[in-house]
mmCIF file of N, CA, C and O in Angstrom:
data_model
loop_
_atom_site.group_PDB
_atom_site.id
_atom_site.type_symbol
_atom_site.label_atom_id
_atom_site.label_comp_id
_atom_site.label_asym_id
_atom_site.label_seq_id
_atom_site.Cartn_x
_atom_site.Cartn_y
_atom_site.Cartn_z
ATOM 1 N N UNK A 574 -9.345 70.510 -1.278
ATOM 2 C CA UNK A 574 -9.303 71.783 -1.960
ATOM 3 C C UNK A 574 -10.574 72.535 -1.593
ATOM 4 O O UNK A 574 -11.661 71.977 -1.666
ATOM 5 N N UNK A 575 -10.437 73.777 -1.184
ATOM 6 C CA UNK A 575 -11.596 74.610 -0.857
ATOM 7 C C UNK A 575 -11.767 75.674 -1.937
ATOM 8 O O UNK A 575 -10.793 76.278 -2.388
ATOM 9 N N UNK A 576 -13.002 75.879 -2.347
ATOM 10 C CA UNK A 576 -13.325 76.883 -3.350
ATOM 11 C C UNK A 576 -14.316 77.844 -2.711
ATOM 12 O O UNK A 576 -15.232 77.418 -2.003
ATOM 13 N N UNK A 577 -14.146 79.137 -2.950
ATOM 14 C CA UNK A 577 -15.058 80.130 -2.379
ATOM 15 C C UNK A 577 -15.523 81.114 -3.439
ATOM 16 O O UNK A 577 -14.919 81.220 -4.506
ATOM 17 N N UNK A 578 -16.597 81.816 -3.118
ATOM 18 C CA UNK A 578 -17.120 82.846 -4.013
ATOM 19 C C UNK A 578 -18.015 82.273 -5.086
ATOM 20 O O UNK A 578 -18.811 81.386 -4.832
ATOM 21 N N UNK A 579 -17.862 82.800 -6.277
ATOM 22 C CA UNK A 579 -18.671 82.374 -7.411
ATOM 23 C C UNK A 579 -17.802 81.654 -8.430
ATOM 24 O O UNK A 579 -16.669 82.052 -8.668
ATOM 25 N N UNK A 580 -18.366 80.602 -9.015
ATOM 26 C CA UNK A 580 -17.687 79.906 -10.112
ATOM 27 C C UNK A 580 -18.535 80.181 -11.343
ATOM 28 O O UNK A 580 -19.623 79.625 -11.496
ATOM 29 N N UNK A 581 -18.056 81.085 -12.178
ATOM 30 C CA UNK A 581 -18.825 81.487 -13.348
ATOM 31 C C UNK A 581 -17.891 81.728 -14.529
ATOM 32 O O UNK A 581 -16.712 81.392 -14.481
ATOM 33 N N UNK A 582 -18.435 82.308 -15.563
ATOM 34 C CA UNK A 582 -17.683 82.559 -16.792
ATOM 35 C C UNK A 582 -16.372 83.298 -16.533
ATOM 36 O O UNK A 582 -15.372 83.048 -17.186
ATOM 37 N N UNK A 583 -16.372 84.184 -15.542
ATOM 38 C CA UNK A 583 -15.193 85.006 -15.281
ATOM 39 C C UNK A 583 -14.175 84.322 -14.369
ATOM 40 O O UNK A 583 -12.982 84.561 -14.494
ATOM 41 N N UNK A 584 -14.650 83.489 -13.434
ATOM 42 C CA UNK A 584 -13.730 82.882 -12.467
ATOM 43 C C UNK A 584 -13.356 81.442 -12.806
ATOM 44 O O UNK A 584 -12.356 80.928 -12.306
ATOM 45 N N UNK A 585 -14.139 80.794 -13.656
ATOM 46 C CA UNK A 585 -13.889 79.385 -13.999
ATOM 47 C C UNK A 585 -12.501 79.153 -14.596
ATOM 48 O O UNK A 585 -11.865 78.149 -14.267
ATOM 49 N N UNK A 586 -11.980 80.048 -15.447
ATOM 50 C CA UNK A 586 -10.629 79.803 -15.982
ATOM 51 C C UNK A 586 -9.570 79.702 -14.883
ATOM 52 O O UNK A 586 -8.641 78.901 -14.988
ATOM 53 N N UNK A 587 -9.700 80.483 -13.823
ATOM 54 C CA UNK A 587 -8.753 80.408 -12.722
ATOM 55 C C UNK A 587 -8.833 79.073 -12.004
ATOM 56 O O UNK A 587 -7.810 78.483 -11.638
ATOM 57 N N UNK A 588 -10.051 78.585 -11.809
ATOM 58 C CA UNK A 588 -10.233 77.282 -11.174
ATOM 59 C C UNK A 588 -9.675 76.184 -12.069
ATOM 60 O O UNK A 588 -9.005 75.262 -11.591
ATOM 61 N N UNK A 589 -9.911 76.294 -13.364
ATOM 62 C CA UNK A 589 -9.366 75.325 -14.315
ATOM 63 C C UNK A 589 -7.843 75.296 -14.241
ATOM 64 O O UNK A 589 -7.228 74.229 -14.237
ATOM 65 N N UNK A 590 -7.246 76.456 -14.140
ATOM 66 C CA UNK A 590 -5.784 76.546 -14.027
ATOM 67 C C UNK A 590 -5.287 75.876 -12.755
ATOM 68 O O UNK A 590 -4.254 75.197 -12.766
ATOM 69 N N UNK A 591 -6.011 76.060 -11.653
ATOM 70 C CA UNK A 591 -5.616 75.430 -10.390
ATOM 71 C C UNK A 591 -5.697 73.907 -10.485
ATOM 72 O O UNK A 591 -4.822 73.206 -9.995
ATOM 73 N N UNK A 592 -6.749 73.399 -11.109
ATOM 74 C CA UNK A 592 -6.862 71.953 -11.303
ATOM 75 C C UNK A 592 -5.723 71.437 -12.164
ATOM 76 O O UNK A 592 -5.116 70.415 -11.867
ATOM 77 N N UNK A 593 -5.432 72.150 -13.232
ATOM 78 C CA UNK A 593 -4.347 71.741 -14.127
ATOM 79 C C UNK A 593 -3.033 71.690 -13.370
ATOM 80 O O UNK A 593 -2.283 70.719 -13.469
ATOM 81 N N UNK A 594 -2.757 72.733 -12.588
ATOM 82 C CA UNK A 594 -1.526 72.781 -11.794
ATOM 83 C C UNK A 594 -1.482 71.621 -10.803
ATOM 84 O O UNK A 594 -0.489 70.914 -10.697
ATOM 85 N N UNK A 595 -2.577 71.400 -10.092
ATOM 86 C CA UNK A 595 -2.639 70.322 -9.109
ATOM 87 C C UNK A 595 -2.359 68.971 -9.756
ATOM 88 O O UNK A 595 -1.569 68.176 -9.253
ATOM 89 N N UNK A 596 -2.974 68.725 -10.899
ATOM 90 C CA UNK A 596 -2.823 67.431 -11.556
ATOM 91 C C UNK A 596 -1.454 67.261 -12.207
ATOM 92 O O UNK A 596 -0.970 66.143 -12.340
ATOM 93 N N UNK A 597 -0.827 68.350 -12.601
ATOM 94 C CA UNK A 597 0.514 68.264 -13.185
ATOM 95 C C UNK A 597 1.589 68.111 -12.120
ATOM 96 O O UNK A 597 2.587 67.436 -12.337
ATOM 97 N N UNK A 598 1.380 68.740 -10.972
ATOM 98 C CA UNK A 598 2.415 68.772 -9.945
ATOM 99 C C UNK A 598 2.367 67.604 -8.967
ATOM 100 O O UNK A 598 3.311 67.415 -8.214
ATOM 101 N N UNK A 599 1.278 66.856 -8.956
ATOM 102 C CA UNK A 599 1.204 65.760 -7.992
ATOM 103 C C UNK A 599 0.509 64.552 -8.613
ATOM 104 O O UNK A 599 -0.245 64.687 -9.577
ATOM 105 N N UNK A 600 0.753 63.389 -8.033
ATOM 106 C CA UNK A 600 0.103 62.175 -8.537
ATOM 107 C C UNK A 600 -1.288 61.977 -7.930
ATOM 108 O O UNK A 600 -1.801 60.877 -7.894
ATOM 109 N N UNK A 601 -1.904 63.051 -7.489
ATOM 110 C CA UNK A 601 -3.201 62.992 -6.824
ATOM 111 C C UNK A 601 -4.223 62.225 -7.647
ATOM 112 O O UNK A 601 -4.348 62.436 -8.852
ATOM 113 N N UNK A 602 -4.955 61.338 -6.976
ATOM 114 C CA UNK A 602 -6.041 60.625 -7.646
ATOM 115 C C UNK A 602 -7.364 60.811 -6.907
ATOM 116 O O UNK A 602 -8.399 60.387 -7.389
ATOM 117 N N UNK A 603 -7.321 61.433 -5.734
ATOM 118 C CA UNK A 603 -8.536 61.628 -4.945
ATOM 119 C C UNK A 603 -8.611 63.085 -4.522
ATOM 120 O O UNK A 603 -7.747 63.574 -3.795
ATOM 121 N N UNK A 604 -9.627 63.792 -5.010
ATOM 122 C CA UNK A 604 -9.805 65.201 -4.680
ATOM 123 C C UNK A 604 -11.212 65.404 -4.148
ATOM 124 O O UNK A 604 -12.185 64.940 -4.742
ATOM 125 N N UNK A 605 -11.298 66.086 -3.005
ATOM 126 C CA UNK A 605 -12.587 66.508 -2.460
ATOM 127 C C UNK A 605 -12.580 68.023 -2.461
ATOM 128 O O UNK A 605 -11.649 68.641 -1.947
ATOM 129 N N UNK A 606 -13.615 68.595 -3.059
ATOM 130 C CA UNK A 606 -13.714 70.047 -3.107
ATOM 131 C C UNK A 606 -14.720 70.494 -2.055
ATOM 132 O O UNK A 606 -15.894 70.112 -2.101
ATOM 133 N N UNK A 607 -14.250 71.307 -1.124
ATOM 134 C CA UNK A 607 -15.117 71.909 -0.114
ATOM 135 C C UNK A 607 -15.852 73.055 -0.796
ATOM 136 O O UNK A 607 -15.265 74.080 -1.127
ATOM 137 N N UNK A 608 -17.144 72.860 -1.025
ATOM 138 C CA UNK A 608 -17.957 73.839 -1.742
ATOM 139 C C UNK A 608 -18.736 74.755 -0.790
ATOM 140 O O UNK A 608 -19.566 75.546 -1.237
ATOM 141 N N UNK A 609 -18.471 74.657 0.507
ATOM 142 C CA UNK A 609 -19.257 75.415 1.484
ATOM 143 C C UNK A 609 -19.141 76.922 1.303
ATOM 144 O O UNK A 609 -20.037 77.668 1.699
ATOM 145 N N UNK A 610 -18.078 77.384 0.680
ATOM 146 C CA UNK A 610 -17.898 78.810 0.450
ATOM 147 C C UNK A 610 -18.327 79.279 -0.924
ATOM 148 O O UNK A 610 -18.169 80.445 -1.270
ATOM 149 N N UNK A 611 -18.901 78.375 -1.714
ATOM 150 C CA UNK A 611 -19.330 78.734 -3.071
ATOM 151 C C UNK A 611 -20.785 79.221 -3.023
ATOM 152 O O UNK A 611 -21.687 78.484 -2.648
ATOM 153 N N UNK A 612 -20.973 80.469 -3.402
ATOM 154 C CA UNK A 612 -22.300 81.073 -3.370
ATOM 155 C C UNK A 612 -23.085 80.810 -4.644
ATOM 156 O O UNK A 612 -24.313 80.783 -4.631
ATOM 157 N N UNK A 613 -22.372 80.626 -5.757
ATOM 158 C CA UNK A 613 -23.021 80.473 -7.056
ATOM 159 C C UNK A 613 -22.101 79.692 -7.979
ATOM 160 O O UNK A 613 -20.885 79.858 -7.938
ATOM 161 N N UNK A 614 -22.681 78.847 -8.801
ATOM 162 C CA UNK A 614 -21.908 78.108 -9.799
ATOM 163 C C UNK A 614 -22.772 77.968 -11.038
ATOM 164 O O UNK A 614 -23.868 77.396 -10.983
ATOM 165 N N UNK A 615 -22.292 78.498 -12.161
ATOM 166 C CA UNK A 615 -23.056 78.384 -13.404
ATOM 167 C C UNK A 615 -22.566 77.200 -14.224
ATOM 168 O O UNK A 615 -21.738 76.407 -13.777
ATOM 169 N N UNK A 616 -23.066 77.075 -15.438
ATOM 170 C CA UNK A 616 -22.716 75.930 -16.284
ATOM 171 C C UNK A 616 -21.226 75.899 -16.618
ATOM 172 O O UNK A 616 -20.641 74.825 -16.753
ATOM 173 N N UNK A 617 -20.602 77.066 -16.711
ATOM 174 C CA UNK A 617 -19.163 77.110 -16.971
ATOM 175 C C UNK A 617 -18.409 76.461 -15.814
ATOM 176 O O UNK A 617 -17.480 75.677 -16.018
ATOM 177 N N UNK A 618 -18.822 76.781 -14.596
ATOM 178 C CA UNK A 618 -18.199 76.193 -13.416
ATOM 179 C C UNK A 618 -18.417 74.693 -13.348
ATOM 180 O O UNK A 618 -17.499 73.931 -13.016
ATOM 181 N N UNK A 619 -19.635 74.259 -13.673
ATOM 182 C CA UNK A 619 -19.927 72.822 -13.663
ATOM 183 C C UNK A 619 -19.065 72.097 -14.700
ATOM 184 O O UNK A 619 -18.594 70.989 -14.448
ATOM 185 N N UNK A 620 -18.844 72.740 -15.843
ATOM 186 C CA UNK A 620 -17.994 72.127 -16.866
ATOM 187 C C UNK A 620 -16.549 71.982 -16.391
ATOM 188 O O UNK A 620 -15.879 70.994 -16.719
ATOM 189 N N UNK A 621 -16.060 72.939 -15.618
ATOM 190 C CA UNK A 621 -14.707 72.839 -15.058
ATOM 191 C C UNK A 621 -14.641 71.642 -14.108
ATOM 192 O O UNK A 621 -13.692 70.851 -14.142
ATOM 193 N N UNK A 622 -15.657 71.490 -13.261
ATOM 194 C CA UNK A 622 -15.685 70.356 -12.328
ATOM 195 C C UNK A 622 -15.757 69.032 -13.081
ATOM 196 O O UNK A 622 -15.063 68.069 -12.731
ATOM 197 N N UNK A 623 -16.580 68.980 -14.117
ATOM 198 C CA UNK A 623 -16.682 67.758 -14.921
ATOM 199 C C UNK A 623 -15.366 67.433 -15.617
ATOM 200 O O UNK A 623 -14.966 66.266 -15.694
ATOM 201 N N UNK A 624 -14.694 68.449 -16.128
ATOM 202 C CA UNK A 624 -13.405 68.248 -16.781
ATOM 203 C C UNK A 624 -12.382 67.690 -15.799
ATOM 204 O O UNK A 624 -11.632 66.767 -16.124
ATOM 205 N N UNK A 625 -12.371 68.236 -14.590
ATOM 206 C CA UNK A 625 -11.436 67.744 -13.572
ATOM 207 C C UNK A 625 -11.771 66.301 -13.196
ATOM 208 O O UNK A 625 -10.869 65.471 -13.031
ATOM 209 N N UNK A 626 -13.049 65.993 -13.076
ATOM 210 C CA UNK A 626 -13.463 64.621 -12.773
ATOM 211 C C UNK A 626 -12.985 63.674 -13.869
ATOM 212 O O UNK A 626 -12.430 62.610 -13.588
ATOM 213 N N UNK A 627 -13.160 64.072 -15.113
ATOM 214 C CA UNK A 627 -12.737 63.237 -16.242
ATOM 215 C C UNK A 627 -11.233 62.989 -16.196
ATOM 216 O O UNK A 627 -10.775 61.856 -16.376
ATOM 217 N N UNK A 628 -10.465 64.036 -15.939
ATOM 218 C CA UNK A 628 -9.006 63.896 -15.902
ATOM 219 C C UNK A 628 -8.569 62.987 -14.751
ATOM 220 O O UNK A 628 -7.649 62.184 -14.905
ATOM 221 N N UNK A 629 -9.243 63.105 -13.612
ATOM 222 C CA UNK A 629 -8.906 62.234 -12.487
ATOM 223 C C UNK A 629 -9.288 60.790 -12.777
ATOM 224 O O UNK A 629 -8.550 59.859 -12.442
ATOM 225 N N UNK A 630 -10.433 60.587 -13.409
ATOM 226 C CA UNK A 630 -10.857 59.223 -13.748
ATOM 227 C C UNK A 630 -9.875 58.575 -14.720
ATOM 228 O O UNK A 630 -9.653 57.375 -14.669
ATOM 229 N N UNK A 631 -9.296 59.371 -15.604
ATOM 230 C CA UNK A 631 -8.318 58.846 -16.561
ATOM 231 C C UNK A 631 -7.090 58.283 -15.855
ATOM 232 O O UNK A 631 -6.415 57.417 -16.380
ATOM 233 N N UNK A 632 -6.809 58.785 -14.654
ATOM 234 C CA UNK A 632 -5.679 58.242 -13.895
ATOM 235 C C UNK A 632 -6.145 57.344 -12.751
ATOM 236 O O UNK A 632 -5.406 57.079 -11.814
ATOM 237 N N UNK A 633 -7.395 56.884 -12.852
ATOM 238 C CA UNK A 633 -7.920 55.936 -11.877
ATOM 239 C C UNK A 633 -8.434 56.565 -10.603
ATOM 240 O O UNK A 633 -8.610 55.878 -9.599
ATOM 241 N N UNK A 634 -8.682 57.850 -10.618
ATOM 242 C CA UNK A 634 -9.114 58.548 -9.416
ATOM 243 C C UNK A 634 -10.540 59.045 -9.476
ATOM 244 O O UNK A 634 -11.323 58.639 -10.330
ATOM 245 N N UNK A 635 -10.841 59.951 -8.567
ATOM 246 C CA UNK A 635 -12.176 60.527 -8.512
ATOM 247 C C UNK A 635 -12.140 61.917 -7.900
ATOM 248 O O UNK A 635 -11.176 62.295 -7.234
ATOM 249 N N UNK A 636 -13.200 62.658 -8.148
ATOM 250 C CA UNK A 636 -13.377 63.979 -7.585
ATOM 251 C C UNK A 636 -14.733 63.978 -6.899
ATOM 252 O O UNK A 636 -15.722 63.546 -7.491
ATOM 253 N N UNK A 637 -14.770 64.438 -5.659
ATOM 254 C CA UNK A 637 -16.014 64.480 -4.895
ATOM 255 C C UNK A 637 -16.252 65.900 -4.425
ATOM 256 O O UNK A 637 -15.315 66.680 -4.267
ATOM 257 N N UNK A 638 -17.527 66.216 -4.202
ATOM 258 C CA UNK A 638 -17.908 67.544 -3.741
ATOM 259 C C UNK A 638 -18.422 67.443 -2.314
ATOM 260 O O UNK A 638 -19.106 66.475 -1.965
ATOM 261 N N UNK A 639 -18.101 68.441 -1.503
ATOM 262 C CA UNK A 639 -18.520 68.424 -0.110
ATOM 263 C C UNK A 639 -19.170 69.744 0.284
ATOM 264 O O UNK A 639 -18.724 70.819 -0.134
ATOM 265 N N UNK A 640 -20.228 69.640 1.064
ATOM 266 C CA UNK A 640 -20.898 70.773 1.700
ATOM 267 C C UNK A 640 -21.383 71.867 0.749
ATOM 268 O O UNK A 640 -21.228 73.054 1.041
ATOM 269 N N UNK A 641 -21.999 71.496 -0.387
ATOM 270 C CA UNK A 641 -22.500 72.557 -1.258
ATOM 271 C C UNK A 641 -23.667 73.294 -0.594
ATOM 272 O O UNK A 641 -24.483 72.683 0.089
ATOM 273 N N UNK A 642 -23.715 74.589 -0.793
ATOM 274 C CA UNK A 642 -24.834 75.398 -0.295
ATOM 275 C C UNK A 642 -26.092 75.018 -1.066
ATOM 276 O O UNK A 642 -26.015 74.438 -2.157
ATOM 277 N N UNK A 643 -27.269 75.374 -0.528
ATOM 278 C CA UNK A 643 -28.527 74.986 -1.186
ATOM 279 C C UNK A 643 -28.627 75.390 -2.661
ATOM 280 O O UNK A 643 -29.106 74.607 -3.479
ATOM 281 N N UNK A 644 -28.165 76.581 -3.016
ATOM 282 C CA UNK A 644 -28.268 77.026 -4.417
ATOM 283 C C UNK A 644 -27.417 76.146 -5.333
ATOM 284 O O UNK A 644 -27.847 75.785 -6.436
ATOM 285 N N UNK A 645 -26.228 75.782 -4.882
ATOM 286 C CA UNK A 645 -25.351 74.933 -5.684
ATOM 287 C C UNK A 645 -25.899 73.508 -5.720
ATOM 288 O O UNK A 645 -25.890 72.854 -6.767
ATOM 289 N N UNK A 646 -26.408 73.038 -4.598
ATOM 290 C CA UNK A 646 -27.007 71.697 -4.551
ATOM 291 C C UNK A 646 -28.174 71.606 -5.525
ATOM 292 O O UNK A 646 -28.328 70.611 -6.230
ATOM 293 N N UNK A 647 -28.974 72.661 -5.615
ATOM 294 C CA UNK A 647 -30.121 72.661 -6.536
ATOM 295 C C UNK A 647 -29.644 72.549 -7.982
ATOM 296 O O UNK A 647 -30.220 71.808 -8.779
ATOM 297 N N UNK A 648 -28.586 73.263 -8.333
ATOM 298 C CA UNK A 648 -28.025 73.179 -9.686
ATOM 299 C C UNK A 648 -27.569 71.753 -9.971
ATOM 300 O O UNK A 648 -27.803 71.210 -11.051
ATOM 301 N N UNK A 649 -26.900 71.145 -8.996
ATOM 302 C CA UNK A 649 -26.455 69.756 -9.161
ATOM 303 C C UNK A 649 -27.643 68.825 -9.384
ATOM 304 O O UNK A 649 -27.593 67.934 -10.237
ATOM 305 N N UNK A 650 -28.723 69.045 -8.645
ATOM 306 C CA UNK A 650 -29.901 68.187 -8.774
ATOM 307 C C UNK A 650 -30.617 68.404 -10.103
ATOM 308 O O UNK A 650 -30.975 67.443 -10.788
ATOM 309 N N UNK A 651 -30.816 69.659 -10.485
ATOM 310 C CA UNK A 651 -31.538 69.980 -11.715
ATOM 311 C C UNK A 651 -30.807 69.446 -12.947
ATOM 312 O O UNK A 651 -31.413 68.968 -13.893
ATOM 313 N N UNK A 652 -29.486 69.509 -12.916
ATOM 314 C CA UNK A 652 -28.689 69.057 -14.064
ATOM 315 C C UNK A 652 -28.408 67.553 -14.033
ATOM 316 O O UNK A 652 -27.888 67.005 -14.998
ATOM 317 N N UNK A 653 -28.731 66.908 -12.913
ATOM 318 C CA UNK A 653 -28.455 65.484 -12.777
ATOM 319 C C UNK A 653 -27.013 65.195 -12.386
ATOM 320 O O UNK A 653 -26.603 64.038 -12.294
ATOM 321 N N UNK A 654 -26.239 66.232 -12.133
ATOM 322 C CA UNK A 654 -24.836 66.034 -11.785
ATOM 323 C C UNK A 654 -24.655 65.488 -10.369
ATOM 324 O O UNK A 654 -23.584 64.998 -10.031
ATOM 325 N N UNK A 655 -25.720 65.533 -9.565
ATOM 326 C CA UNK A 655 -25.621 64.937 -8.232
ATOM 327 C C UNK A 655 -25.498 63.416 -8.320
ATOM 328 O O UNK A 655 -25.093 62.768 -7.362
ATOM 329 N N UNK A 656 -25.816 62.857 -9.489
ATOM 330 C CA UNK A 656 -25.608 61.415 -9.677
ATOM 331 C C UNK A 656 -24.275 61.115 -10.363
ATOM 332 O O UNK A 656 -23.842 59.976 -10.408
ATOM 333 N N UNK A 657 -23.612 62.144 -10.871
ATOM 334 C CA UNK A 657 -22.310 61.987 -11.498
ATOM 335 C C UNK A 657 -21.208 62.119 -10.442
ATOM 336 O O UNK A 657 -20.256 61.341 -10.430
ATOM 337 N N UNK A 658 -21.359 63.102 -9.565
ATOM 338 C CA UNK A 658 -20.406 63.331 -8.485
ATOM 339 C C UNK A 658 -20.904 62.675 -7.203
ATOM 340 O O UNK A 658 -22.104 62.607 -6.965
ATOM 341 N N UNK A 659 -19.969 62.231 -6.376
ATOM 342 C CA UNK A 659 -20.314 61.880 -5.008
ATOM 343 C C UNK A 659 -20.388 63.212 -4.271
ATOM 344 O O UNK A 659 -19.440 64.001 -4.312
ATOM 345 N N UNK A 660 -21.533 63.459 -3.626
ATOM 346 C CA UNK A 660 -21.735 64.722 -2.921
ATOM 347 C C UNK A 660 -21.913 64.424 -1.436
ATOM 348 O O UNK A 660 -22.819 63.693 -1.050
ATOM 349 N N UNK A 661 -21.026 64.992 -0.622
ATOM 350 C CA UNK A 661 -21.078 64.821 0.835
ATOM 351 C C UNK A 661 -21.767 66.031 1.459
ATOM 352 O O UNK A 661 -21.594 67.154 0.995
ATOM 353 N N UNK A 662 -22.491 65.793 2.552
ATOM 354 C CA UNK A 662 -23.131 66.891 3.277
ATOM 355 C C UNK A 662 -22.090 67.815 3.903
ATOM 356 O O UNK A 662 -22.318 69.014 4.042
ATOM 357 N N UNK A 663 -20.970 67.248 4.312
ATOM 358 C CA UNK A 663 -19.881 68.004 4.931
ATOM 359 C C UNK A 663 -18.562 67.438 4.411
ATOM 360 O O UNK A 663 -18.548 66.390 3.757
ATOM 361 N N UNK A 664 -17.475 68.114 4.704
ATOM 362 C CA UNK A 664 -16.169 67.584 4.324
ATOM 363 C C UNK A 664 -15.969 66.283 5.092
ATOM 364 O O UNK A 664 -16.171 66.246 6.309
ATOM 365 N N UNK A 665 -15.632 65.195 4.409
ATOM 366 C CA UNK A 665 -15.463 63.909 5.089
ATOM 367 C C UNK A 665 -14.492 63.998 6.262
ATOM 368 O O UNK A 665 -13.408 64.570 6.137
ATOM 369 N N UNK A 666 -14.905 63.451 7.398
ATOM 370 C CA UNK A 666 -14.106 63.501 8.613
ATOM 371 C C UNK A 666 -12.710 62.954 8.442
ATOM 372 O O UNK A 666 -11.758 63.456 9.036
ATOM 373 N N UNK A 667 -12.561 61.930 7.598
ATOM 374 C CA UNK A 667 -11.225 61.348 7.410
ATOM 375 C C UNK A 667 -10.254 62.363 6.832
ATOM 376 O O UNK A 667 -9.060 62.296 7.071
ATOM 377 N N UNK A 668 -10.759 63.328 6.083
ATOM 378 C CA UNK A 668 -9.881 64.357 5.530
ATOM 379 C C UNK A 668 -9.543 65.419 6.569
ATOM 380 O O UNK A 668 -8.456 65.982 6.558
ATOM 381 N N UNK A 669 -10.485 65.678 7.472
ATOM 382 C CA UNK A 669 -10.244 66.666 8.517
ATOM 383 C C UNK A 669 -9.220 66.177 9.535
ATOM 384 O O UNK A 669 -8.544 66.970 10.157
ATOM 385 N N UNK A 670 -9.144 64.867 9.685
ATOM 386 C CA UNK A 670 -8.230 64.319 10.684
ATOM 387 C C UNK A 670 -6.936 63.780 10.061
ATOM 388 O O UNK A 670 -6.054 63.351 10.769
ATOM 389 N N UNK A 671 -6.845 63.815 8.739
ATOM 390 C CA UNK A 671 -5.639 63.304 8.066
ATOM 391 C C UNK A 671 -4.456 64.211 8.341
ATOM 392 O O UNK A 671 -4.574 65.426 8.370
ATOM 393 N N UNK A 672 -3.323 63.590 8.545
ATOM 394 C CA UNK A 672 -2.092 64.358 8.764
ATOM 395 C C UNK A 672 -1.381 64.521 7.419
ATOM 396 O O UNK A 672 -1.335 63.587 6.633
ATOM 397 N N UNK A 673 -0.864 65.711 7.148
ATOM 398 C CA UNK A 673 -0.151 65.924 5.882
ATOM 399 C C UNK A 673 1.062 65.002 5.786
ATOM 400 O O UNK A 673 1.720 64.735 6.783
ATOM 401 N N UNK A 674 1.313 64.534 4.575
ATOM 402 C CA UNK A 674 2.503 63.709 4.337
ATOM 403 C C UNK A 674 3.668 64.627 4.031
ATOM 404 O O UNK A 674 3.529 65.621 3.363
ATOM 405 N N UNK A 675 4.838 64.238 4.498
ATOM 406 C CA UNK A 675 5.973 65.049 4.150
ATOM 407 C C UNK A 675 7.017 65.008 5.113
ATOM 408 O O UNK A 675 7.766 64.706 5.757
#
């Protein structure tokens, strides 16, 4: 899943809705969010990510973050969330080379 722009008080509800839809429509247990296009993320956005992580963990899965920009990485570090989420420097290669099922 790729996220772009800002994740804040105004855009977080839309992201929350997308997570809800994704989790309701599929048995997904492993989600990697490409954060390379995210310019800003406030506490509301972090709460959406934490909520999605919690919901995935409840079904035995996980949520990981990939390629956060320096400003977002700093927020993760300051809040200690970089130890809660697995954070990749780039989108994991195995996902870039995976073929869609279907």
